[in-house]
Coordinates of N, CA and C in Angstrom, one line a residue:
Chain C
X199 N -78.3 -13.9 47.5 CA -79.2 -13.0 48.3 C -80.4 -12.7 47.4
X200 N -81.5 -12.6 48.1 CA -82.8 -12.2 47.4 C -83.1 -10.7 47.5
X201 N -83.6 -10.1 46.5 CA -84.1 -8.7 46.6 C -85.1 -8.5 45.5
X202 N -85.8 -7.4 45.7 CA -86.9 -7.0 44.9 C -86.8 -5.5 44.6
X203 N -87.0 -5.2 43.3 CA -87.1 -3.8 42.9 C -88.4 -3.5 42.2
X204 N -89.1 -2.6 42.8 CA -90.4 -2.1 42.2 C -90.0 -0.8 41.4
X205 N -90.2 -0.9 40.1 CA -89.6 0.1 39.2 C -90.3 1.5 39.3
X206 N -91.5 1.6 39.8 CA -92.2 2.8 39.9 C -92.7 3.1 41.3
X207 N -92.4 4.2 41.9 CA -92.9 4.5 43.2 C -94.4 4.9 43.1
X208 N -94.8 5.5 42.0 CA -96.2 5.9 41.8 C -96.6 5.6 40.4
X209 N -97.8 5.1 40.2 CA -98.4 4.9 38.9 C -99.8 5.5 38.9
X210 N -100.1 6.3 37.9 CA -101.4 7.0 37.8 C -102.1 6.6 36.5
X211 N -103.4 6.1 36.7 CA -104.2 5.7 35.6 C -105.6 6.3 35.7
X212 N -106.3 6.2 34.6 CA -107.7 6.6 34.6 C -108.5 5.4 34.8
X213 N -109.7 5.6 35.4 CA -110.6 4.5 35.6 C -110.9 3.8 34.3
X214 N -110.9 2.5 34.2 CA -111.3 1.8 33.0 C -110.1 1.5 32.1
X215 N -108.9 2.1 32.4 CA -107.7 1.8 31.6 C -106.8 0.7 32.2
X216 N -105.9 0.1 31.5 CA -105.1 -1.0 32.0 C -104.1 -0.5 33.1
X217 N -103.8 -1.4 34.0 CA -102.9 -1.2 35.0 C -101.6 -2.1 34.8
X218 N -100.4 -1.5 35.0 CA -99.2 -2.3 34.9 C -98.3 -1.8 36.1
X219 N -98.0 -2.7 37.0 CA -97.1 -2.4 38.1 C -95.9 -3.3 37.9
X220 N -94.7 -2.7 37.9 CA -93.5 -3.5 37.5 C -92.7 -3.9 38.7
X221 N -92.2 -5.2 38.6 CA -91.4 -5.7 39.7 C -90.3 -6.6 39.1
X222 N -89.1 -6.3 39.4 CA -87.9 -7.2 39.1 C -87.4 -7.8 40.4
X223 N -86.9 -9.0 40.3 CA -86.4 -9.7 41.4 C -85.0 -10.2 41.2
X224 N -84.3 -10.5 42.3 CA -83.0 -11.1 42.2 C -83.0 -12.3 43.2
X225 N -82.6 -13.5 42.7 CA -82.7 -14.7 43.5 C -81.7 -15.7 43.0
X226 N -81.0 -16.3 44.0 CA -80.0 -17.4 43.6 C -80.7 -18.7 43.5
X227 N -81.9 -18.8 43.9 CA -82.7 -20.1 43.9 C -84.0 -19.9 43.2
X228 N -84.7 -20.9 43.1 CA -86.1 -20.8 42.5 C -86.9 -20.0 43.5
X229 N -87.3 -18.8 43.1 CA -88.0 -18.0 44.1 C -89.5 -18.2 44.1
X230 N -90.1 -17.9 45.2 CA -91.6 -17.7 45.3 C -91.8 -16.2 45.3
X231 N -92.9 -15.8 44.6 CA -93.1 -14.3 44.4 C -94.6 -14.0 44.8
X232 N -94.8 -12.9 45.4 CA -96.1 -12.5 45.8 C -96.4 -11.1 45.5
X233 N -97.6 -10.7 45.3 CA -98.1 -9.3 45.3 C -99.1 -9.2 46.5
X234 N -98.9 -8.1 47.3 CA -99.8 -7.7 48.3 C -100.4 -6.3 48.0
X235 N -101.6 -6.1 48.5 CA -102.2 -4.7 48.4 C -102.5 -4.2 49.8
X236 N -102.3 -2.9 49.9 CA -102.6 -2.3 51.2 C -103.4 -1.0 51.0
X237 N -104.6 -1.1 51.4 CA -105.5 0.1 51.3 C -105.1 1.1 52.4
X238 N -105.4 2.3 52.3 CA -105.0 3.3 53.4 C -105.5 2.9 54.8
X239 N -104.5 2.9 55.6 CA -104.7 2.6 57.1 C -105.2 1.2 57.3
X240 N -104.9 0.3 56.4 CA -105.3 -1.1 56.5 C -104.1 -2.0 56.5
X241 N -104.4 -3.3 56.7 CA -103.3 -4.3 56.7 C -103.0 -4.8 55.3
X242 N -102.2 -5.8 55.2 CA -101.8 -6.4 53.9 C -102.7 -7.5 53.5
X243 N -103.1 -7.4 52.2 CA -104.0 -8.5 51.6 C -103.2 -9.1 50.5
X244 N -103.2 -10.4 50.5 CA -102.5 -11.2 49.4 C -103.3 -11.1 48.2
X245 N -102.7 -10.6 47.1 CA -103.4 -10.6 45.8 C -103.2 -11.9 45.0
X246 N -102.0 -12.3 44.9 CA -101.6 -13.5 44.2 C -100.3 -14.0 44.6
X247 N -99.9 -15.3 44.1 CA -98.6 -15.8 44.5 C -98.2 -16.8 43.4
X248 N -96.9 -16.8 43.2 CA -96.2 -17.7 42.3 C -95.3 -18.6 43.1
X249 N -95.5 -19.9 43.0 CA -94.7 -20.8 43.8 C -94.2 -22.0 42.9
X250 N -93.7 -21.7 41.7 CA -93.1 -22.7 40.8 C -94.2 -23.6 40.0
X251 N -95.4 -23.2 40.0 CA -96.4 -23.9 39.2 C -96.6 -23.1 37.9
X252 N -97.8 -22.8 37.5 CA -98.0 -22.1 36.2 C -97.4 -20.7 36.3
X253 N -96.8 -20.2 35.2 CA -96.1 -18.9 35.2 C -97.0 -17.8 35.1
X254 N -98.2 -18.0 34.6 CA -99.2 -16.9 34.6 C -100.2 -17.2 35.8
X255 N -100.2 -16.2 36.7 CA -100.9 -16.4 38.0 C -102.1 -15.5 38.0
X256 N -103.2 -16.0 38.3 CA -104.4 -15.1 38.5 C -104.7 -14.9 39.9
X257 N -105.1 -13.7 40.3 CA -105.4 -13.4 41.6 C -106.8 -12.9 41.8
X258 N -107.0 -12.2 43.0 CA -108.3 -11.6 43.3 C -108.5 -10.3 42.5
X259 N -109.8 -9.9 42.4 CA -110.2 -8.6 41.9 C -109.6 -8.4 40.4
X260 N -109.5 -9.4 39.7 CA -109.1 -9.3 38.3 C -107.6 -9.1 38.0
X261 N -106.8 -9.1 39.0 CA -105.3 -9.0 38.8 C -104.7 -10.3 38.4
X262 N -103.6 -10.1 37.6 CA -102.8 -11.3 37.3 C -101.3 -10.9 37.1
X263 N -100.4 -11.8 37.2 CA -99.0 -11.5 37.1 C -98.4 -12.7 36.3
X264 N -97.3 -12.4 35.6 CA -96.6 -13.4 34.9 C -95.1 -13.5 35.3
X265 N -94.7 -14.7 35.7 CA -93.4 -14.9 36.1 C -92.5 -15.2 34.9
X266 N -91.5 -14.3 34.6 CA -90.6 -14.4 33.5 C -89.2 -14.6 34.0
X267 N -88.7 -15.8 34.0 CA -87.4 -16.1 34.6 C -86.3 -15.4 33.7
X268 N -86.4 -15.4 32.4 CA -85.4 -14.8 31.6 C -85.2 -13.3 31.8
X269 N -86.3 -12.7 32.2 CA -86.3 -11.2 32.5 C -86.3 -10.9 34.0
X270 N -86.3 -11.9 34.8 CA -86.4 -11.8 36.3 C -87.4 -10.8 36.7
X271 N -88.6 -11.0 36.1 CA -89.7 -10.0 36.3 C -90.9 -10.7 36.8
X272 N -91.8 -10.0 37.5 CA -93.1 -10.5 38.0 C -94.0 -9.3 38.0
X273 N -94.4 -8.8 36.8 CA -95.2 -7.6 36.7 C -96.7 -7.9 37.0
X274 N -97.3 -7.0 37.6 CA -98.8 -7.1 38.0 C -99.6 -6.3 37.0
X275 N -100.7 -6.9 36.5 CA -101.5 -6.3 35.5 C -103.0 -6.5 35.8
X276 N -103.8 -5.5 35.3 CA -105.2 -5.6 35.4 C -105.8 -4.9 34.2
X277 N -106.7 -5.5 33.5 CA -107.2 -5.0 32.2 C -107.9 -3.6 32.3
X278 N -108.6 -3.4 33.4 CA -109.4 -2.2 33.6 C -109.4 -1.8 35.0
X279 N -108.9 -0.6 35.3 CA -108.7 -0.1 36.7 C -110.1 0.4 37.2
X280 N -110.3 0.1 38.5 CA -111.5 0.6 39.2 C -111.0 1.5 40.3
X281 N -111.9 2.5 40.6 CA -111.5 3.4 41.7 C -111.1 2.7 43.0
X282 N -111.7 1.6 43.3 CA -111.3 0.9 44.5 C -109.9 0.2 44.4
X283 N -109.3 0.2 43.3 CA -107.9 -0.3 43.2 C -106.9 0.6 43.7
X284 N -107.2 1.9 44.0 CA -106.3 2.9 44.5 C -105.7 2.4 45.8
X285 N -104.4 2.2 45.9 CA -103.8 1.6 47.1 C -102.3 1.5 46.9
X286 N -101.6 0.9 47.9 CA -100.2 0.7 47.8 C -100.1 -0.8 47.5
X287 N -99.1 -1.1 46.6 CA -98.9 -2.5 46.2 C -97.5 -2.9 46.4
X288 N -97.3 -4.1 47.0 CA -95.9 -4.6 47.3 C -95.7 -5.9 46.6
X289 N -94.5 -5.9 46.0 CA -94.0 -7.2 45.4 C -93.0 -7.8 46.5
X290 N -93.1 -9.1 46.7 CA -92.4 -9.8 47.7 C -91.7 -11.0 47.2
X291 N -90.5 -11.3 47.5 CA -89.8 -12.5 47.1 C -89.4 -13.3 48.3
X292 N -89.4 -14.6 48.2 CA -89.1 -15.6 49.2 C -88.4 -16.8 48.6
X293 N -87.3 -17.2 49.1 CA -86.6 -18.3 48.5 C -85.9 -19.2 49.6
X294 N -85.6 -20.4 49.2 CA -85.1 -21.4 50.2 C -83.7 -20.9 50.7
X295 N -82.9 -20.3 49.8 CA -81.6 -19.8 50.2 C -81.6 -18.7 51.2
X296 N -82.7 -18.0 51.2 CA -82.9 -16.9 52.2 C -83.8 -17.4 53.3
X297 N -83.8 -18.7 53.6 CA -84.7 -19.2 54.6 C -86.1 -18.9 54.5
X298 N -86.5 -18.6 53.3 CA -87.9 -18.2 53.0 C -88.4 -17.0 53.8
X299 N -87.4 -16.1 54.1 CA -87.8 -14.9 54.8 C -88.4 -13.9 53.7
X300 N -89.6 -13.4 53.9 CA -90.2 -12.5 52.9 C -89.4 -11.2 52.8
X301 N -89.0 -10.9 51.6 CA -88.3 -9.6 51.3 C -89.2 -8.7 50.5
X302 N -89.4 -7.5 50.9 CA -90.4 -6.6 50.3 C -89.7 -5.6 49.4
X303 N -90.4 -5.3 48.3 CA -90.0 -4.1 47.5 C -90.5 -2.8 48.3
X304 N -90.1 -1.7 47.8 CA -90.5 -0.4 48.4 C -91.9 0.0 48.2
X305 N -92.6 -0.6 47.3 CA -94.0 -0.3 47.1 C -94.3 0.6 45.9
X306 N -95.5 0.4 45.3 CA -95.9 1.3 44.3 C -97.3 1.8 44.7
X307 N -97.4 3.1 44.7 CA -98.7 3.7 45.0 C -99.5 3.8 43.7
X308 N -100.7 3.2 43.6 CA -101.5 3.3 42.4 C -102.6 4.3 42.6
X309 N -102.6 5.3 41.7 CA -103.6 6.4 41.8 C -104.6 6.2 40.6
X310 N -105.8 6.2 40.9 CA -106.8 6.0 39.9 C -107.7 7.3 39.8
X311 N -107.7 7.9 38.6 CA -108.5 9.1 38.3 C -109.8 8.7 37.7
X312 N -110.9 9.5 38.1 CA -112.2 9.2 37.6 C -112.2 9.5 36.1
Chain F
X101 N -110.9 -19.2 63.3 CA -109.4 -19.2 63.1 C -108.9 -17.8 63.0
X102 N -108.2 -17.3 64.1 CA -107.8 -15.9 64.2 C -106.6 -15.6 63.3
X103 N -105.7 -16.5 63.0 CA -104.5 -16.2 62.2 C -103.4 -15.6 63.1
X104 N -103.0 -14.4 62.7 CA -101.9 -13.7 63.4 C -102.6 -12.5 64.1
X105 N -102.5 -12.4 65.4 CA -103.1 -11.3 66.2 C -102.0 -10.5 66.8
X106 N -102.1 -9.2 66.6 CA -101.2 -8.2 67.1 C -101.9 -7.3 68.1
X107 N -101.3 -7.0 69.3 CA -101.8 -6.1 70.2 C -100.7 -5.2 70.7
X108 N -100.9 -3.9 71.0 CA -102.2 -3.2 70.6 C -102.3 -2.9 69.2
X109 N -103.3 -2.3 68.7 CA -103.5 -1.8 67.3 C -102.9 -0.4 67.2
X110 N -103.0 0.4 68.2 CA -102.5 1.8 68.2 C -101.8 2.1 69.6
X111 N -100.8 2.9 69.5 CA -100.1 3.2 70.8 C -99.3 4.6 70.5
X112 N -99.4 5.4 71.6 CA -98.6 6.6 71.6 C -97.7 6.6 72.8
X113 N -96.4 6.8 72.5 CA -95.4 6.7 73.6 C -94.7 8.1 73.7
X114 N -94.2 8.4 74.8 CA -93.3 9.5 75.0 C -91.9 9.0 74.8
X115 N -91.0 9.9 74.3 CA -89.6 9.5 74.1 C -89.0 9.0 75.4
X116 N -88.3 7.9 75.3 CA -87.7 7.3 76.5 C -88.6 6.2 77.2
X117 N -89.9 6.2 76.9 CA -90.7 5.1 77.5 C -90.4 3.8 76.8
X118 N -90.8 2.7 77.5 CA -90.7 1.4 77.0 C -92.0 0.7 76.7
X119 N -92.1 -0.2 75.8 CA -93.3 -1.0 75.6 C -93.0 -2.2 74.9
X120 N -93.9 -3.2 74.9 CA -93.8 -4.4 74.2 C -95.0 -4.6 73.3
X121 N -94.7 -4.9 72.1 CA -95.7 -5.3 71.1 C -95.9 -6.8 71.1
X122 N -97.1 -7.2 71.2 CA -97.4 -8.6 71.3 C -97.9 -9.2 69.9
X123 N -97.5 -10.4 69.7 CA -97.9 -11.1 68.4 C -98.2 -12.6 68.8
X124 N -99.3 -13.1 68.4 CA -99.6 -14.5 68.6 C -100.2 -15.1 67.4
X125 N -99.9 -16.3 67.0 CA -100.5 -17.0 65.9 C -101.0 -18.4 66.3
X126 N -102.1 -18.8 65.7 CA -102.8 -20.0 66.1 C -102.7 -21.0 65.0
X127 N -101.7 -20.9 64.1 CA -101.6 -21.8 62.9 C -100.5 -22.9 63.1
X128 N -99.9 -22.9 64.3 CA -98.8 -23.9 64.6 C -97.6 -23.7 63.7
X129 N -97.4 -22.4 63.3 CA -96.2 -22.1 62.5 C -94.9 -22.1 63.2
X130 N -93.9 -22.5 62.6 CA -92.5 -22.4 63.2 C -91.9 -21.1 63.2
X131 N -92.0 -20.4 62.0 CA -91.2 -19.1 61.8 C -92.1 -17.9 62.1
X132 N -91.5 -16.9 62.7 CA -92.3 -15.7 63.0 C -91.3 -14.5 62.7
X133 N -91.9 -13.4 62.3 CA -91.2 -12.2 61.9 C -91.8 -10.9 62.5
X134 N -90.9 -9.9 62.6 CA -91.3 -8.6 62.9 C -90.8 -7.6 61.8
X135 N -91.7 -6.8 61.3 CA -91.3 -5.8 60.3 C -91.8 -4.4 60.7
X136 N -91.1 -3.4 60.2 CA -91.6 -2.1 60.3 C -91.8 -1.5 58.9
X137 N -92.9 -0.7 58.8 CA -93.3 -0.1 57.5 C -93.1 1.4 57.7
X138 N -92.3 2.0 56.8 CA -92.2 3.4 56.7 C -92.4 3.9 55.3
X139 N -93.0 5.1 55.1 CA -93.3 5.6 53.7 C -92.1 5.5 52.8
X140 N -92.4 4.9 51.6 CA -91.3 4.8 50.6 C -90.3 3.7 50.9
X141 N -90.4 3.0 52.0 CA -89.3 2.0 52.3 C -89.9 0.6 52.3
X142 N -91.1 0.4 52.0 CA -91.7 -0.9 52.1 C -91.7 -1.4 53.5
X143 N -91.7 -2.8 53.7 CA -91.6 -3.4 55.0 C -90.1 -3.9 55.2
X144 N -89.5 -3.5 56.2 CA -88.2 -3.9 56.5 C -88.1 -4.8 57.7
X145 N -87.3 -5.9 57.7 CA -87.3 -6.9 58.7 C -86.5 -6.4 59.9
X146 N -87.1 -6.5 61.1 CA -86.4 -6.1 62.3 C -85.7 -7.3 62.9
X147 N -86.5 -8.3 63.3 CA -86.0 -9.6 63.8 C -86.9 -10.7 63.3
X148 N -86.3 -11.9 63.4 CA -87.1 -13.1 63.1 C -86.8 -14.3 63.9
X149 N -87.7 -15.2 64.0 CA -87.4 -16.4 64.8 C -87.8 -17.6 63.9
X150 N -86.8 -18.4 63.5 CA -87.0 -19.5 62.6 C -87.7 -20.7 63.3
X151 N -87.5 -20.8 64.6 CA -88.2 -21.8 65.4 C -88.2 -21.4 66.8
X152 N -89.0 -22.1 67.6 CA -89.1 -21.8 69.0 C -87.7 -21.9 69.6
X153 N -87.3 -20.9 70.4 CA -86.0 -20.9 71.0 C -84.9 -20.2 70.3
X154 N -85.2 -19.7 69.1 CA -84.1 -19.0 68.3 C -84.6 -17.7 67.8
X155 N -83.8 -16.7 67.8 CA -84.1 -15.4 67.2 C -82.8 -14.9 66.5
X156 N -83.1 -14.1 65.4 CA -82.0 -13.5 64.6 C -82.3 -12.1 64.2
X157 N -81.3 -11.3 64.0 CA -81.4 -10.0 63.6 C -81.8 -9.9 62.1
X158 N -82.6 -8.9 61.8 CA -82.9 -8.6 60.4 C -82.1 -7.4 59.9
X159 N -82.8 -6.7 59.1 CA -82.1 -5.5 58.4 C -82.0 -4.3 59.4
X160 N -83.0 -4.1 60.3 CA -83.0 -2.9 61.1 C -83.3 -3.2 62.6
X161 N -82.4 -3.9 63.2 CA -82.6 -4.4 64.6 C -82.3 -3.4 65.7
X162 N -81.6 -2.3 65.4 CA -81.1 -1.4 66.5 C -82.3 -0.8 67.2
X163 N -82.2 -0.8 68.5 CA -83.3 -0.2 69.3 C -84.4 -1.2 69.7
X164 N -84.3 -2.4 69.3 CA -85.3 -3.4 69.5 C -84.8 -4.7 70.1
X165 N -85.6 -5.4 70.9 CA -85.3 -6.7 71.4 C -86.6 -7.6 71.1
X166 N -86.3 -8.9 71.0 CA -87.5 -9.8 70.8 C -87.4 -11.0 71.8
X167 N -88.5 -11.6 72.0 CA -88.6 -12.8 72.7 C -89.6 -13.8 72.0
X168 N -89.1 -15.0 71.8 CA -90.0 -16.0 71.3 C -90.4 -16.8 72.6
X169 N -91.6 -16.4 73.1 CA -92.0 -16.9 74.4 C -92.4 -18.4 74.3
X170 N -92.9 -18.8 73.2 CA -93.3 -20.2 73.0 C -93.6 -20.3 71.5
X171 N -94.1 -21.4 71.0 CA -94.3 -21.5 69.6 C -95.3 -20.5 69.1
X172 N -96.3 -20.1 69.8 CA -97.4 -19.2 69.4 C -97.0 -17.7 69.4
X173 N -96.1 -17.4 70.4 CA -96.0 -15.9 70.7 C -94.6 -15.4 70.4
X174 N -94.5 -14.2 69.8 CA -93.3 -13.6 69.5 C -93.4 -12.1 69.8
X175 N -92.7 -11.6 70.8 CA -92.9 -10.2 71.2 C -91.8 -9.3 70.8
X176 N -92.1 -8.0 70.6 CA -91.1 -7.0 70.2 C -91.0 -5.9 71.2
X177 N -89.9 -5.7 71.8 CA -89.8 -4.7 72.9 C -88.9 -3.5 72.5
X178 N -89.4 -2.3 72.8 CA -88.7 -1.1 72.6 C -88.3 -0.7 74.1
X179 N -87.0 -0.7 74.4 CA -86.6 -0.4 75.7 C -86.6 1.1 76.0
X180 N -86.3 1.9 75.1 CA -86.3 3.4 75.3 C -86.7 4.0 73.9
X181 N -88.0 4.3 73.8 CA -88.5 4.7 72.5 C -88.0 6.0 72.0
X182 N -87.8 6.1 70.7 CA -87.3 7.3 70.1 C -88.2 7.7 69.0
X183 N -88.3 9.0 68.6 CA -89.2 9.4 67.5 C -89.0 8.7 66.2
X184 N -87.7 8.2 66.0 CA -87.4 7.5 64.8 C -88.1 6.1 64.7
X185 N -88.6 5.7 65.8 CA -89.3 4.4 65.9 C -90.8 4.5 65.6
X186 N -91.2 5.7 65.3 CA -92.6 6.0 64.9 C -92.8 5.2 63.6
X187 N -93.7 4.3 63.5 CA -93.8 3.4 62.4 C -95.1 2.6 62.5
X188 N -95.4 1.8 61.5 CA -96.4 0.7 61.6 C -95.6 -0.6 61.7
X189 N -95.9 -1.4 62.6 CA -95.2 -2.7 62.9 C -96.1 -3.8 62.5
X190 N -95.6 -4.8 61.7 CA -96.3 -5.9 61.3 C -95.6 -7.2 61.8
X191 N -96.4 -8.1 62.3 CA -95.9 -9.4 62.6 C -96.4 -10.4 61.6
X192 N -95.6 -11.4 61.3 CA -96.0 -12.5 60.4 C -95.5 -13.8 60.8
X193 N -96.1 -14.9 60.3 CA -95.7 -16.2 60.6 C -95.8 -17.1 59.4
X194 N -95.0 -18.2 59.4 CA -94.9 -19.1 58.2 C -94.6 -20.5 58.7
X195 N -95.1 -21.5 58.0 CA -94.8 -22.9 58.4 C -93.6 -23.3 57.6
X196 N -92.9 -24.3 58.2 CA -91.6 -24.8 57.6 C -91.9 -25.3 56.1
X197 N -91.0 -24.9 55.2 CA -91.1 -25.4 53.9 C -92.1 -24.8 53.0
X198 N -92.9 -23.9 53.5 CA -94.0 -23.3 52.7 C -93.6 -21.8 52.6
X199 N -93.5 -21.2 51.4 CA -93.0 -19.8 51.3 C -94.0 -18.8 51.8
X200 N -95.3 -19.0 51.7 CA -96.2 -18.0 52.0 C -96.3 -17.7 53.5
X201 N -96.2 -16.4 53.8 CA -96.3 -15.9 55.2 C -97.7 -15.2 55.4
X202 N -98.1 -15.3 56.6 CA -99.4 -14.7 57.0 C -99.1 -13.5 57.9
X203 N -99.8 -12.4 57.7 CA -99.5 -11.2 58.4 C -100.6 -10.8 59.3
X204 N -100.2 -10.1 60.5 CA -101.2 -9.5 61.3 C -101.7 -8.2 60.8
X205 N -102.6 -7.5 61.5 CA -103.2 -6.3 61.0 C -102.3 -5.1 61.3
X206 N -101.3 -5.2 62.0 CA -100.4 -4.1 62.2 C -100.6 -3.4 63.5
X207 N -99.6 -2.7 64.0 CA -99.6 -1.8 65.2 C -99.1 -0.5 64.8
X208 N -99.9 0.6 64.9 CA -99.4 1.9 64.6 C -98.9 2.6 65.8
X209 N -97.6 2.8 65.8 CA -96.9 3.4 67.0 C -96.4 4.8 66.7
X210 N -96.7 5.7 67.6 CA -96.2 7.1 67.5 C -95.4 7.4 68.7
X211 N -94.2 7.9 68.5 CA -93.4 8.3 69.6 C -93.2 9.8 69.6
X212 N -93.6 10.5 70.6 CA -93.6 11.9 70.6 C -92.5 12.5 71.6

């Protein structure tokens, strides 16, 4: 069975400092992993995806994530936070054994201070 | 290319009323999904349809029914709305063999 754990419900950073949002997954098969962002009262926007190609994945707006099979992790990072990054972030796993049904983590709220 | 379209975008219901949330996709996808989003819970799967003519329960199906009307459309029905069904509902679709799903913009439902 597939599952995702987002290790922090809230992360608070200052503008211009690095961002780290942590995600661990459980999967019996080779998983595909995704990060989505949701700004207040908006829909879901795909930030980046890992689908068994390069383990370091670059996404939009300067975000990237690294797939680490040995640690079952897919943490999201950004070198320098911007005020516009304040939002809810979701880690999602999808695998063949789960019929590729997207399974969401509970989300991490990123707060960016001026 | 519209992608996944949900209607309505907003709805207020009284307890006990019924309504149907509509979802349509124009990408010729086989699989379609309904999720609900609640604070601190992420998105939880209500029902899904792996292909036209099939539907299956997800994690939180109680109080809901679905219909896969054709390949394009997948509707979610609340027969007797309850305040606990106040949520944001998302529809998604995906093509066979490709992990990435595409999401609609959501329907914000309030049951009073």
